[in-house]
Amino acid sequence: MTRLPPQPGEVIDRSRPVDFTWNGRAMSGFAGDTIASALTAGGVRVVSRSMKYRRPRGYMSNDYWDPNGLVQVGDDPNVRSAHRLIEPDMAVEAQNVWPSLEHDLRAVTGLASRFLTAGFYYKTFMRPMWLWPTYEKVLSTFSPGGRIDLDTPHRYHDKRYTHPDVVVAGGGPAGMAAALAAAEAGAMVLLVEHGHRLGGHLLWGDDHDRTLAAELAAAVEAAGVEVLVDSTVTGRYEDNWTAIVQRNHPVAVERLIKARAKILVAAPGLIERPYVFDGNDKPGVMLSGAVRRFVNMHAVRPGSNAVVFTANSDGDAAAADLKRAGAKVTVVDARRGEGIVRALGGSKSVRAVELADGRRLDCDLLVTAAGWTAPTSLLNMACDRPVYDEATARFFPSVPIGNVLATGGLAGDGSPDELIDHARATGRLAAARARAVSHRLQAATARARPVDGEAPGWPPDIRPALPRVPHPALFRSTTHGVVDFSEDVSSKDMVGAATEGYDSVELLKRYTTATMGPSQGKLETVNTVAVLAEARGQTIAEVGTTVWRPPYAPVTMGALGGRLFEPQRVSSIHPWHQANGATFMLAGQWIRPDHYGDPAGEVRNTRQNVGIMDVTPLGKLDLRGPDVPKLLSHLYTNKWMKLAVGSVRYGIMCAEDGVILDDGVTGRLGDQHYMMTTTSSGAATVWEWAENWLQTEHPDWRVHVTPVTSGYTSINVAGPESRTLMRRLAGDVDLDPEAFRYMQVRTATVAGIRDCFMWRIGFTGELSFELHVPAGHGLAVWEALLEAGEDLGVRPFGVEAQRIMRLEKGHFIVGQDTDGLTKAPAVGLRHLIKLDKHDFAGKPELAWALEDPSAPVLVAIQPTHHGRVVPDEAAQIVRPGTNEIIGRITSSRMSPSLHRPVCLGQVLPEVSDPGTELTVVMLDGRRITARVMEHHAHFDPDGVRVRG
Amino acid sequence: MLIVPCPNCGPRNAADLRYVGESRPRPDPNSASAKEWRAYLYERANPAGLLRETWYCRSGCRRYFTLERDTVTNEFTNPPTPVAKLGKRP
Amino acid sequence: MLTSTRTECGSVAELPAFESPVSRSFVSDAGASMEPRRPGAALTLHDVSVTTKIIVRAGPETVAGHQMDTPFGASRTEDGALVVGQRPDEWIILGPAAASRALIDGLDRSGHVSVIDHTHSRALFRLTGDEAASVLEKLCSLDWNDHMTPDGAAVSASVAKVTCDIVRNDLDGTRSYLISCDRSYGQYLFDAILDARHEFGVGAPADAAG
C-alpha cells in the first residue's frame, strides 16, 4: 500500500471506504478517489496496453487526458480512470487486452512492430484484396476502445439551451477570477470546470494556493455565478454557439448544453507536456502534475525511489512533495544542462534512468517536468491561428477576437496577483462587451423589452499584457520515444514519415494518426510539431501547428443525441383506433391505422356495403381572399378561374423544374373562400410553396393561406351504401345524386355537429363522401357513423385497404408512383396541363416535357401468367432476354375485387402501348411476364360506381 | 450555429429558418430559352464573398426575406429586406 | 410513466370561464399538476385547449389591423380575451367563447380581412411556475430571460421539434406561458413538457385522472 497519512489538501473522505473491483479483483479506496488514485494506492502500476505494440502502460498525466488510463466500467467503455470517481461495487476492467492485462500475447508475436508502423493504414493489409476479411479481423483486435454491450438499457440524456452573458471555460484561478469580475459587473455568468471542483492547479498546490482557491470559489458562488463542475466546453461554433457536456447532472447521465454565449472567456490553463525519450512510456514515468495530484489530492505516493527531471518550478514542487511523502528523490535539473536519455526497466515498471552524462540512476518513478502546452482549442475554433513563442516554448493566441477572450496561462505568465488581475480585467471586459451585444440583441428583437438609452459602444481591449517567463525548449532527448501515447506513434515513426514525404504537419498527422486519439492532441501536438521541425531542419514557428477543432474533449454519442425528440401526430379518432384493434403504421409523423386485422376484407366490405376511414392527415389549407383563383391557377397546372361555388376540382402541382410536387382537390366554399387539400406528406411543403409565390413574386395578390389540417377530422365514407348512411346523419343537405353531384362540395350539419363540410370525390372508386368535421367533434361523428350504419354493414378501413382500392382504380400516389424526376406529362394527365395560361409554376419545363418523346410514362400493368404472383414493388422491368432496364413496378397488390394482381409502373414510352408484353424481374431473380393495360383503372374503368 | 437577422423576429438561430438559397430573378416563363430557364433552376454563383440570399423564417414569422452575407466571414453586411418589399425583380 | 389512456377533458371543470365548443380533449392527464420539490417552486401544466382561438389576418391598410392594436411580438388583454400579435399582420385572439365573440363581432371586416376559428386546430397548454422558463430551456432554443421575453411577449419557435406559438402571460406575478401547437401534436408535446420537468418536480402528477 502506498496510501499516505492524511495530507492537508486531500479530497478523499477517509470515513467512507468504497469497495470496487479491478479485473475481478477486490479493491478498496475512499470516497473522492478517482479510479486512478485508488488503483495506485492499491499498488497497481499497469492499467492498459498500448494500442499497436501492446506495451504495458501506467498512469502518466493522471488527469482527464491520460492516454493510458482508459478503462471499462461495467458496460461503459473508454472511461477516463484518472477522472472518474470510484463508486461502491464498480466493476473496473482493463480494455482490449488478450488474454489478460499482464500477458498480452500480441505484444510478443512481433506482428505489431512489423506491420503497424506509421502509415500502416495505407501500406500494409492492402494486398491481396481478397485477404481483406482476414486483415479486418486482425486489425480489429488492435482497435482501441472498450466493449460495447448491445443490451445496455437506454439511458436518459438531457439537453438544455441557455443564453448567458459570459461563459467561462475553465475553473482555475483565472477562470474563477474572470467569472467573479464579470458577475460583479452585472453579467449572467456560466463557469464550466472540467474537473470535479473549482480550483485548477491550486488544488494540488501548497496551503497558500488552496486558501486562494477556497476564497475564490466562495466569492464566485456568492456572486451568483452558475457553476458547472465535471463539465466540459467541448466546442465553440458560429456566433459563440457553445457546446457544454455536463456530466454531473442530478437526473440525466449526461446533458448537452447549447449555450449562446455573448462572450466566451477561454481560461483552460496549461497542459503539461510529456518529454520524448527512449522508454518514456514505461509504467512509472509520470509528469510532475500527475505526481502532485496523486500526493496532494489523493494522498497516494506513486513511487518510493524517484528521479525528477525538471525544467521548472512545478518539477521542483513535485520533488518537494515526494520528499515530504517519504520518497527518496534525485533531481536532474534541465536548467543546469542535465538531461535524461532513456528509461530502463522491465514490462511492469521503470527500474532505472540513464542520464545524458552517462550516469545511471535506479528508480521506480521517473518524473518529468519539461514544459507546457497551451490548449488554444476554443480560440482556434474562433479562427485564431496561434503562433509559437520561442522564449517560452509554447504557442500564444495571435489574433484579437471580439467575442472570445483568453486569460490565465493562455495569455501569459506572472505572479498569482498579476494573473488574477488580468483575469479580473478579462471578466470586466467580457461583461462590458456582453452588455453591448445584449443591447443590440434586445433592440433588434420584436418581442423583447424595449431598450433604454443609446447602444453602448464596443469596449476596447485595454488589458495590460501578461509577462512571459522564459522556459527551456524541451521536446525530445537524443533518443527516440513515444510522441502520441494514444495512437502509439513514436518520434522514429514520424521522422520516417517525414522522410517519405509526409512533411507538412497536417499530412503527417493524418498519415501517422498522431494527435488523433482520445487525448485529442492535448499532450502530443507540440511534440509532433517539434519532431517534424527537427526532421526538416526548421523551426517550430516555420512548421506551424495543426488546427484544433471540436470537440475539445471526446464526447459520448449519448450526450450528442441528448433527449430524443420524435414528434408524433394523431387524429382525434386515435383513441378509438387503439381500442378497436387497429394495427398502426407511421406515415411521416402521423400514426395511422394500417388496417383492423383484414385489409382485403375491408376492401370487400367497402366495395359491397360501406366503409369509413380516418383521413385526417390529408393536408388542408384554408384559402381566403379575392385573388385565390390566381394563386390556384399559378400552383396547379390546370385552370381555376371559373370554379363555381360548391364545386371541387382535382389538380396537380409541379415545381419549377416540372416535377410533380403534390396533387389533390380544392373546393370553393364561398365567394372568396376555398379549401385546398394536399397529400398527407405534402401539406407543409405546399403551404411554404404557396407563401413563397405570394410573398416573393406576387405580393399584390390578396390571399390568406391558413393551414387547418388538424382543425378538421376528415372521414371518408365510401361504398354503395354511403349515401344511405349520410342521409341518416346529414339531413340538412340534399344528397340526391342530381342535387349533390360528383366533384361538388357542401357545408353540412353531421350528427348534430355544425360547420362541417363534405365533398363528393372518390379516391377508392366508390360512391363516397369525404366529411370534414371540426376536430373536437371528430370522434363523436365517427362513432355516430358506426352506430347509424350498423345495419348497412359499415366497417372501418385503414390505409392498406385504401391503397389497394386506389390501385384497383389506377390512381397514382405522389412519391410512390412518381419520383424526383417524374414530370406531369408522365402520369397520363396531359389534358390537365394548360399551356394557354399566362403563367404557372413549372410552365416552361412542362411545355418542353409535353414534347419529350423519351420520358417514362406511368401505365397500369397486370401479370399475364403465374396469375397469383404479385410483383414486388420496385421490381425492375427489363427488355426481354436482357438485363436492360426499361421500367419498374411502382405499386403492386393482389386485388380482392378482381382476384388478380394489379400494378402501376413507369416504363419507357416505346413499351407503353396497351397490350405490350413486359418482363418483370422479381427481387428473387425470377422473371414473370406482364401486360400493359388499356386504362390506368383496373377496376370500373368507366367510373360508373363513383358517379353513382 | 449561425445567427440570422430576421427582419421581423430579430436575430434567430439558423435552424429556425429554411435556407432558400441565392436570390435569383425568375425569367419570363413565356420567353425564356431552355438555357436561361435551366440557369435559373440550377446555376449558382457560389461566390467566396458577398452573396444575396433568401431565407424563410419557418419557425418564426413565416416570412421570406433576403439579405447579404459574406460567405467567407459569415457576416451579414446589409440589413435584411422582406422580399415582398423588393417587388418584382427584373 | 404516465398513463396513455385518454380521458374526457378534465380541465373543463377547472376552467369554467371557458365555454368552448371543443367537446373532447385529446390529451391524457389533462390538467396535471406537478408536485413541487422545493417550496414555492410549484410548477403546473394545464391543458387549456378548450380556449377559443380566433385568427385574424389583416393588412396594415385595414381598419381591422388598427383595431387589433397589438404589434407583432406583443399581447394585450381586452374584455377578458388575450389579443396576441403572433405574426406580422396576423393576430390570435384567445379567450372565453363569449368574450372573443364580442371582440370579433366588433371587427371591421372591410378590405382584405380573414377571421378564422382556430379553436379546433390548435392544442393549448399553460405552463406556470417559477421554474417554467427552466423547463422551456430544455425544449426550446429561445432566450427566456425577462429582458428578451418579458411578460406579454409573443413568439413562435420550435419546442421539442414542434413549431409552437408561445405567449408569456404571467398569473398574479408568477411566470406563466401559453404554449400552442397543431392539435395533432398535442399529446406528444404535453408528454414532452411533462418529461422535461423531471429535475424540477418529483413523482407522477397527483391529479392525473383529472
PDB file of C-alpha atoms in Angstrom, chain C residues 22-199:
ATOM      1  CA  VAL C  22     -64.446  21.590 -28.044  1.00  0.00           C
ATOM      2  CA  SER C  23     -66.324  18.661 -26.648  1.00  0.00           C
ATOM      3  CA  ARG C  24     -63.403  16.349 -26.103  1.00  0.00           C
ATOM      4  CA  SER C  25     -59.818  16.922 -25.221  1.00  0.00           C
ATOM      5  CA  PHE C  26     -57.243  14.725 -26.834  1.00  0.00           C
ATOM      6  CA  VAL C  27     -54.648  14.848 -24.133  1.00  0.00           C
ATOM      7  CA  SER C  28     -54.418  12.343 -21.354  1.00  0.00           C
ATOM      8  CA  ASP C  29     -53.517  13.705 -17.951  1.00  0.00           C
ATOM      9  CA  ALA C  30     -55.226  16.919 -18.794  1.00  0.00           C
ATOM     10  CA  GLY C  31     -54.641  19.447 -16.091  1.00  0.00           C
ATOM     11  CA  ALA C  32     -51.783  17.605 -14.486  1.00  0.00           C
ATOM     12  CA  SER C  33     -50.144  19.397 -11.640  1.00  0.00           C
ATOM     13  CA  MET C  34     -46.640  18.625 -10.688  1.00  0.00           C
ATOM     14  CA  GLU C  35     -45.688  18.322  -7.086  1.00  0.00           C
ATOM     15  CA  PRO C  36     -43.079  20.943  -6.325  1.00  0.00           C
ATOM     16  CA  ARG C  37     -39.791  19.690  -4.988  1.00  0.00           C
ATOM     17  CA  ARG C  38     -38.833  22.995  -3.496  1.00  0.00           C
ATOM     18  CA  PRO C  39     -41.232  25.140  -1.539  1.00  0.00           C
ATOM     19  CA  GLY C  40     -42.537  27.977  -3.639  1.00  0.00           C
ATOM     20  CA  ALA C  41     -41.389  26.336  -6.843  1.00  0.00           C
ATOM     21  CA  ALA C  42     -44.773  24.965  -7.835  1.00  0.00           C
ATOM     22  CA  LEU C  43     -44.848  24.015 -11.462  1.00  0.00           C
ATOM     23  CA  THR C  44     -48.099  23.214 -13.187  1.00  0.00           C
ATOM     24  CA  LEU C  45     -49.082  22.232 -16.682  1.00  0.00           C
ATOM     25  CA  HIS C  46     -52.674  22.534 -17.742  1.00  0.00           C
ATOM     26  CA  ASP C  47     -54.410  21.564 -20.937  1.00  0.00           C
ATOM     27  CA  VAL C  48     -56.433  24.625 -21.836  1.00  0.00           C
ATOM     28  CA  SER C  49     -57.158  23.569 -25.394  1.00  0.00           C
ATOM     29  CA  VAL C  50     -60.801  24.391 -24.818  1.00  0.00           C
ATOM     30  CA  THR C  51     -59.902  28.067 -25.071  1.00  0.00           C
ATOM     31  CA  THR C  52     -61.455  29.787 -28.051  1.00  0.00           C
ATOM     32  CA  LYS C  53     -58.800  30.673 -30.608  1.00  0.00           C
ATOM     33  CA  ILE C  54     -59.568  33.048 -33.413  1.00  0.00           C
ATOM     34  CA  ILE C  55     -57.084  34.027 -36.085  1.00  0.00           C
ATOM     35  CA  VAL C  56     -57.435  37.492 -37.535  1.00  0.00           C
ATOM     36  CA  ARG C  57     -55.422  38.286 -40.635  1.00  0.00           C
ATOM     37  CA  ALA C  58     -55.486  41.844 -41.761  1.00  0.00           C
ATOM     38  CA  GLY C  59     -53.032  44.072 -43.530  1.00  0.00           C
ATOM     39  CA  PRO C  60     -51.778  47.370 -42.142  1.00  0.00           C
ATOM     40  CA  GLU C  61     -54.073  49.236 -44.500  1.00  0.00           C
ATOM     41  CA  THR C  62     -57.246  47.760 -42.991  1.00  0.00           C
ATOM     42  CA  VAL C  63     -59.335  49.109 -40.151  1.00  0.00           C
ATOM     43  CA  ALA C  64     -59.236  45.693 -38.518  1.00  0.00           C
ATOM     44  CA  GLY C  65     -55.456  45.818 -38.371  1.00  0.00           C
ATOM     45  CA  HIS C  66     -55.683  49.049 -36.390  1.00  0.00           C
ATOM     46  CA  GLN C  67     -58.423  47.653 -34.198  1.00  0.00           C
ATOM     47  CA  MET C  68     -56.169  44.822 -33.132  1.00  0.00           C
ATOM     48  CA  ASP C  69     -53.809  47.474 -31.756  1.00  0.00           C
ATOM     49  CA  THR C  70     -51.125  44.928 -30.845  1.00  0.00           C
ATOM     50  CA  PRO C  71     -47.719  44.883 -32.541  1.00  0.00           C
ATOM     51  CA  PHE C  72     -46.050  41.722 -33.704  1.00  0.00           C
ATOM     52  CA  GLY C  73     -44.417  40.019 -30.738  1.00  0.00           C
ATOM     53  CA  ALA C  74     -46.722  41.553 -28.127  1.00  0.00           C
ATOM     54  CA  SER C  75     -50.033  40.723 -26.496  1.00  0.00           C
ATOM     55  CA  ARG C  76     -52.704  42.591 -24.551  1.00  0.00           C
ATOM     56  CA  THR C  77     -55.915  41.814 -22.721  1.00  0.00           C
ATOM     57  CA  GLU C  78     -59.245  43.233 -23.803  1.00  0.00           C
ATOM     58  CA  ASP C  79     -62.603  42.280 -22.348  1.00  0.00           C
ATOM     59  CA  GLY C  80     -61.267  39.043 -20.910  1.00  0.00           C
ATOM     60  CA  ALA C  81     -59.661  37.967 -24.165  1.00  0.00           C
ATOM     61  CA  LEU C  82     -55.968  37.930 -24.986  1.00  0.00           C
ATOM     62  CA  VAL C  83     -55.047  39.552 -28.276  1.00  0.00           C
ATOM     63  CA  VAL C  84     -51.690  38.215 -29.494  1.00  0.00           C
ATOM     64  CA  GLY C  85     -49.580  39.712 -32.282  1.00  0.00           C
ATOM     65  CA  GLN C  86     -48.438  36.306 -33.421  1.00  0.00           C
ATOM     66  CA  ARG C  87     -47.072  37.168 -36.847  1.00  0.00           C
ATOM     67  CA  PRO C  88     -46.857  40.294 -38.942  1.00  0.00           C
ATOM     68  CA  ASP C  89     -50.428  41.176 -39.935  1.00  0.00           C
ATOM     69  CA  GLU C  90     -51.745  38.175 -38.025  1.00  0.00           C
ATOM     70  CA  TRP C  91     -53.317  38.024 -34.566  1.00  0.00           C
ATOM     71  CA  ILE C  92     -54.679  35.264 -32.425  1.00  0.00           C
ATOM     72  CA  ILE C  93     -57.469  36.080 -30.023  1.00  0.00           C
ATOM     73  CA  LEU C  94     -57.583  33.703 -27.081  1.00  0.00           C
ATOM     74  CA  GLY C  95     -60.436  33.690 -24.678  1.00  0.00           C
ATOM     75  CA  PRO C  96     -63.781  32.500 -23.475  1.00  0.00           C
ATOM     76  CA  ALA C  97     -66.126  31.994 -26.398  1.00  0.00           C
ATOM     77  CA  ALA C  98     -68.443  34.739 -25.278  1.00  0.00           C
ATOM     78  CA  ALA C  99     -65.779  37.377 -24.811  1.00  0.00           C
ATOM     79  CA  SER C 100     -63.950  36.708 -28.035  1.00  0.00           C
ATOM     80  CA  ARG C 101     -67.236  36.681 -29.932  1.00  0.00           C
ATOM     81  CA  ALA C 102     -67.887  40.254 -28.881  1.00  0.00           C
ATOM     82  CA  LEU C 103     -64.403  41.221 -29.969  1.00  0.00           C
ATOM     83  CA  ILE C 104     -64.818  39.556 -33.344  1.00  0.00           C
ATOM     84  CA  ASP C 105     -68.273  40.956 -33.940  1.00  0.00           C
ATOM     85  CA  GLY C 106     -66.839  44.407 -33.390  1.00  0.00           C
ATOM     86  CA  LEU C 107     -64.213  43.917 -36.081  1.00  0.00           C
ATOM     87  CA  ASP C 108     -64.393  45.990 -39.193  1.00  0.00           C
ATOM     88  CA  ARG C 109     -64.119  43.431 -41.983  1.00  0.00           C
ATOM     89  CA  SER C 110     -63.759  45.852 -44.836  1.00  0.00           C
ATOM     90  CA  GLY C 111     -60.809  45.198 -47.069  1.00  0.00           C
ATOM     91  CA  HIS C 112     -58.791  42.026 -47.194  1.00  0.00           C
ATOM     92  CA  VAL C 113     -59.511  40.636 -43.729  1.00  0.00           C
ATOM     93  CA  SER C 114     -59.836  36.982 -42.752  1.00  0.00           C
ATOM     94  CA  VAL C 115     -61.253  35.714 -39.489  1.00  0.00           C
ATOM     95  CA  ILE C 116     -60.777  32.000 -38.920  1.00  0.00           C
ATOM     96  CA  ASP C 117     -61.876  29.953 -35.932  1.00  0.00           C
ATOM     97  CA  HIS C 118     -58.791  28.010 -34.986  1.00  0.00           C
ATOM     98  CA  THR C 119     -60.210  26.563 -31.781  1.00  0.00           C
ATOM     99  CA  HIS C 120     -60.155  23.011 -33.075  1.00  0.00           C
ATOM    100  CA  SER C 121     -56.866  23.343 -34.918  1.00  0.00           C
ATOM    101  CA  ARG C 122     -54.604  24.074 -32.012  1.00  0.00           C
ATOM    102  CA  ALA C 123     -53.771  22.466 -28.703  1.00  0.00           C
ATOM    103  CA  LEU C 124     -53.059  24.991 -25.949  1.00  0.00           C
ATOM    104  CA  PHE C 125     -51.209  24.394 -22.699  1.00  0.00           C
ATOM    105  CA  ARG C 126     -50.439  26.655 -19.796  1.00  0.00           C
ATOM    106  CA  LEU C 127     -47.123  26.123 -18.038  1.00  0.00           C
ATOM    107  CA  THR C 128     -46.920  28.055 -14.781  1.00  0.00           C
ATOM    108  CA  GLY C 129     -44.310  28.358 -12.056  1.00  0.00           C
ATOM    109  CA  ASP C 130     -41.045  29.969 -11.123  1.00  0.00           C
ATOM    110  CA  GLU C 131     -39.210  27.182 -12.929  1.00  0.00           C
ATOM    111  CA  ALA C 132     -41.340  27.406 -16.074  1.00  0.00           C
ATOM    112  CA  ALA C 133     -38.541  29.078 -18.013  1.00  0.00           C
ATOM    113  CA  SER C 134     -36.111  26.363 -16.924  1.00  0.00           C
ATOM    114  CA  VAL C 135     -38.480  23.744 -18.312  1.00  0.00           C
ATOM    115  CA  LEU C 136     -38.750  25.619 -21.612  1.00  0.00           C
ATOM    116  CA  GLU C 137     -34.938  25.898 -21.741  1.00  0.00           C
ATOM    117  CA  LYS C 138     -34.832  22.125 -22.074  1.00  0.00           C
ATOM    118  CA  LEU C 139     -37.135  22.119 -25.079  1.00  0.00           C
ATOM    119  CA  CYS C 140     -36.588  25.321 -26.982  1.00  0.00           C
ATOM    120  CA  SER C 141     -33.588  27.368 -28.061  1.00  0.00           C
ATOM    121  CA  LEU C 142     -35.056  30.813 -27.422  1.00  0.00           C
ATOM    122  CA  ASP C 143     -33.890  33.129 -24.650  1.00  0.00           C
ATOM    123  CA  TRP C 144     -36.462  33.031 -21.829  1.00  0.00           C
ATOM    124  CA  ASN C 145     -34.808  35.701 -19.709  1.00  0.00           C
ATOM    125  CA  ASP C 146     -37.039  38.597 -18.698  1.00  0.00           C
ATOM    126  CA  HIS C 147     -35.412  41.198 -20.907  1.00  0.00           C
ATOM    127  CA  MET C 148     -35.765  39.071 -24.035  1.00  0.00           C
ATOM    128  CA  THR C 149     -39.204  37.574 -23.360  1.00  0.00           C
ATOM    129  CA  PRO C 150     -40.948  39.825 -20.834  1.00  0.00           C
ATOM    130  CA  ASP C 151     -44.487  39.272 -19.656  1.00  0.00           C
ATOM    131  CA  GLY C 152     -46.694  39.750 -22.698  1.00  0.00           C
ATOM    132  CA  ALA C 153     -44.101  38.646 -25.239  1.00  0.00           C
ATOM    133  CA  ALA C 154     -45.369  36.503 -28.098  1.00  0.00           C
ATOM    134  CA  VAL C 155     -43.030  34.259 -30.073  1.00  0.00           C
ATOM    135  CA  SER C 156     -43.091  31.319 -32.397  1.00  0.00           C
ATOM    136  CA  ALA C 157     -40.414  28.694 -32.091  1.00  0.00           C
ATOM    137  CA  SER C 158     -39.644  25.017 -32.196  1.00  0.00           C
ATOM    138  CA  VAL C 159     -40.452  23.294 -28.896  1.00  0.00           C
ATOM    139  CA  ALA C 160     -39.314  19.686 -28.730  1.00  0.00           C
ATOM    140  CA  LYS C 161     -39.144  19.869 -32.548  1.00  0.00           C
ATOM    141  CA  VAL C 162     -42.745  21.047 -32.925  1.00  0.00           C
ATOM    142  CA  THR C 163     -43.402  24.584 -34.095  1.00  0.00           C
ATOM    143  CA  CYS C 164     -45.332  26.356 -31.355  1.00  0.00           C
ATOM    144  CA  ASP C 165     -46.779  29.762 -30.661  1.00  0.00           C
ATOM    145  CA  ILE C 166     -45.844  30.888 -27.170  1.00  0.00           C
ATOM    146  CA  VAL C 167     -47.138  33.815 -25.131  1.00  0.00           C
ATOM    147  CA  ARG C 168     -45.648  34.839 -21.812  1.00  0.00           C
ATOM    148  CA  ASN C 169     -48.746  35.543 -19.777  1.00  0.00           C
ATOM    149  CA  ASP C 170     -47.869  35.727 -16.083  1.00  0.00           C
ATOM    150  CA  LEU C 171     -50.527  34.934 -13.489  1.00  0.00           C
ATOM    151  CA  ASP C 172     -50.512  37.187 -10.428  1.00  0.00           C
ATOM    152  CA  GLY C 173     -46.820  37.790 -10.816  1.00  0.00           C
ATOM    153  CA  THR C 174     -45.972  34.113 -11.309  1.00  0.00           C
ATOM    154  CA  ARG C 175     -44.219  33.223 -14.527  1.00  0.00           C
ATOM    155  CA  SER C 176     -46.595  31.525 -16.941  1.00  0.00           C
ATOM    156  CA  TYR C 177     -46.550  30.583 -20.600  1.00  0.00           C
ATOM    157  CA  LEU C 178     -49.345  29.731 -23.007  1.00  0.00           C
ATOM    158  CA  ILE C 179     -47.954  27.223 -25.488  1.00  0.00           C
ATOM    159  CA  SER C 180     -49.950  26.213 -28.513  1.00  0.00           C
ATOM    160  CA  CYS C 181     -49.211  23.718 -31.247  1.00  0.00           C
ATOM    161  CA  ASP C 182     -51.008  21.942 -34.022  1.00  0.00           C
ATOM    162  CA  ARG C 183     -53.711  19.807 -32.417  1.00  0.00           C
ATOM    163  CA  SER C 184     -52.312  16.550 -33.763  1.00  0.00           C
ATOM    164  CA  TYR C 185     -49.051  17.084 -31.862  1.00  0.00           C
ATOM    165  CA  GLY C 186     -50.895  17.899 -28.630  1.00  0.00           C
ATOM    166  CA  GLN C 187     -50.380  14.632 -26.793  1.00  0.00           C
ATOM    167  CA  TYR C 188     -46.755  14.393 -27.866  1.00  0.00           C
ATOM    168  CA  LEU C 189     -45.961  17.937 -26.760  1.00  0.00           C
ATOM    169  CA  PHE C 190     -47.808  17.570 -23.478  1.00  0.00           C
ATOM    170  CA  ASP C 191     -45.796  14.443 -22.684  1.00  0.00           C
ATOM    171  CA  ALA C 192     -42.545  16.117 -23.757  1.00  0.00           C
ATOM    172  CA  ILE C 193     -43.158  19.047 -21.400  1.00  0.00           C
ATOM    173  CA  LEU C 194     -44.050  16.687 -18.548  1.00  0.00           C
ATOM    174  CA  ASP C 195     -40.861  14.738 -19.186  1.00  0.00           C
ATOM    175  CA  ALA C 196     -38.775  17.905 -19.157  1.00  0.00           C
ATOM    176  CA  ARG C 197     -39.960  18.734 -15.661  1.00  0.00           C
ATOM    177  CA  HIS C 198     -38.144  15.776 -14.071  1.00  0.00           C
ATOM    178  CA  GLU C 199     -35.457  17.762 -12.382  1.00  0.00           C
TER     179      GLU C 199
END
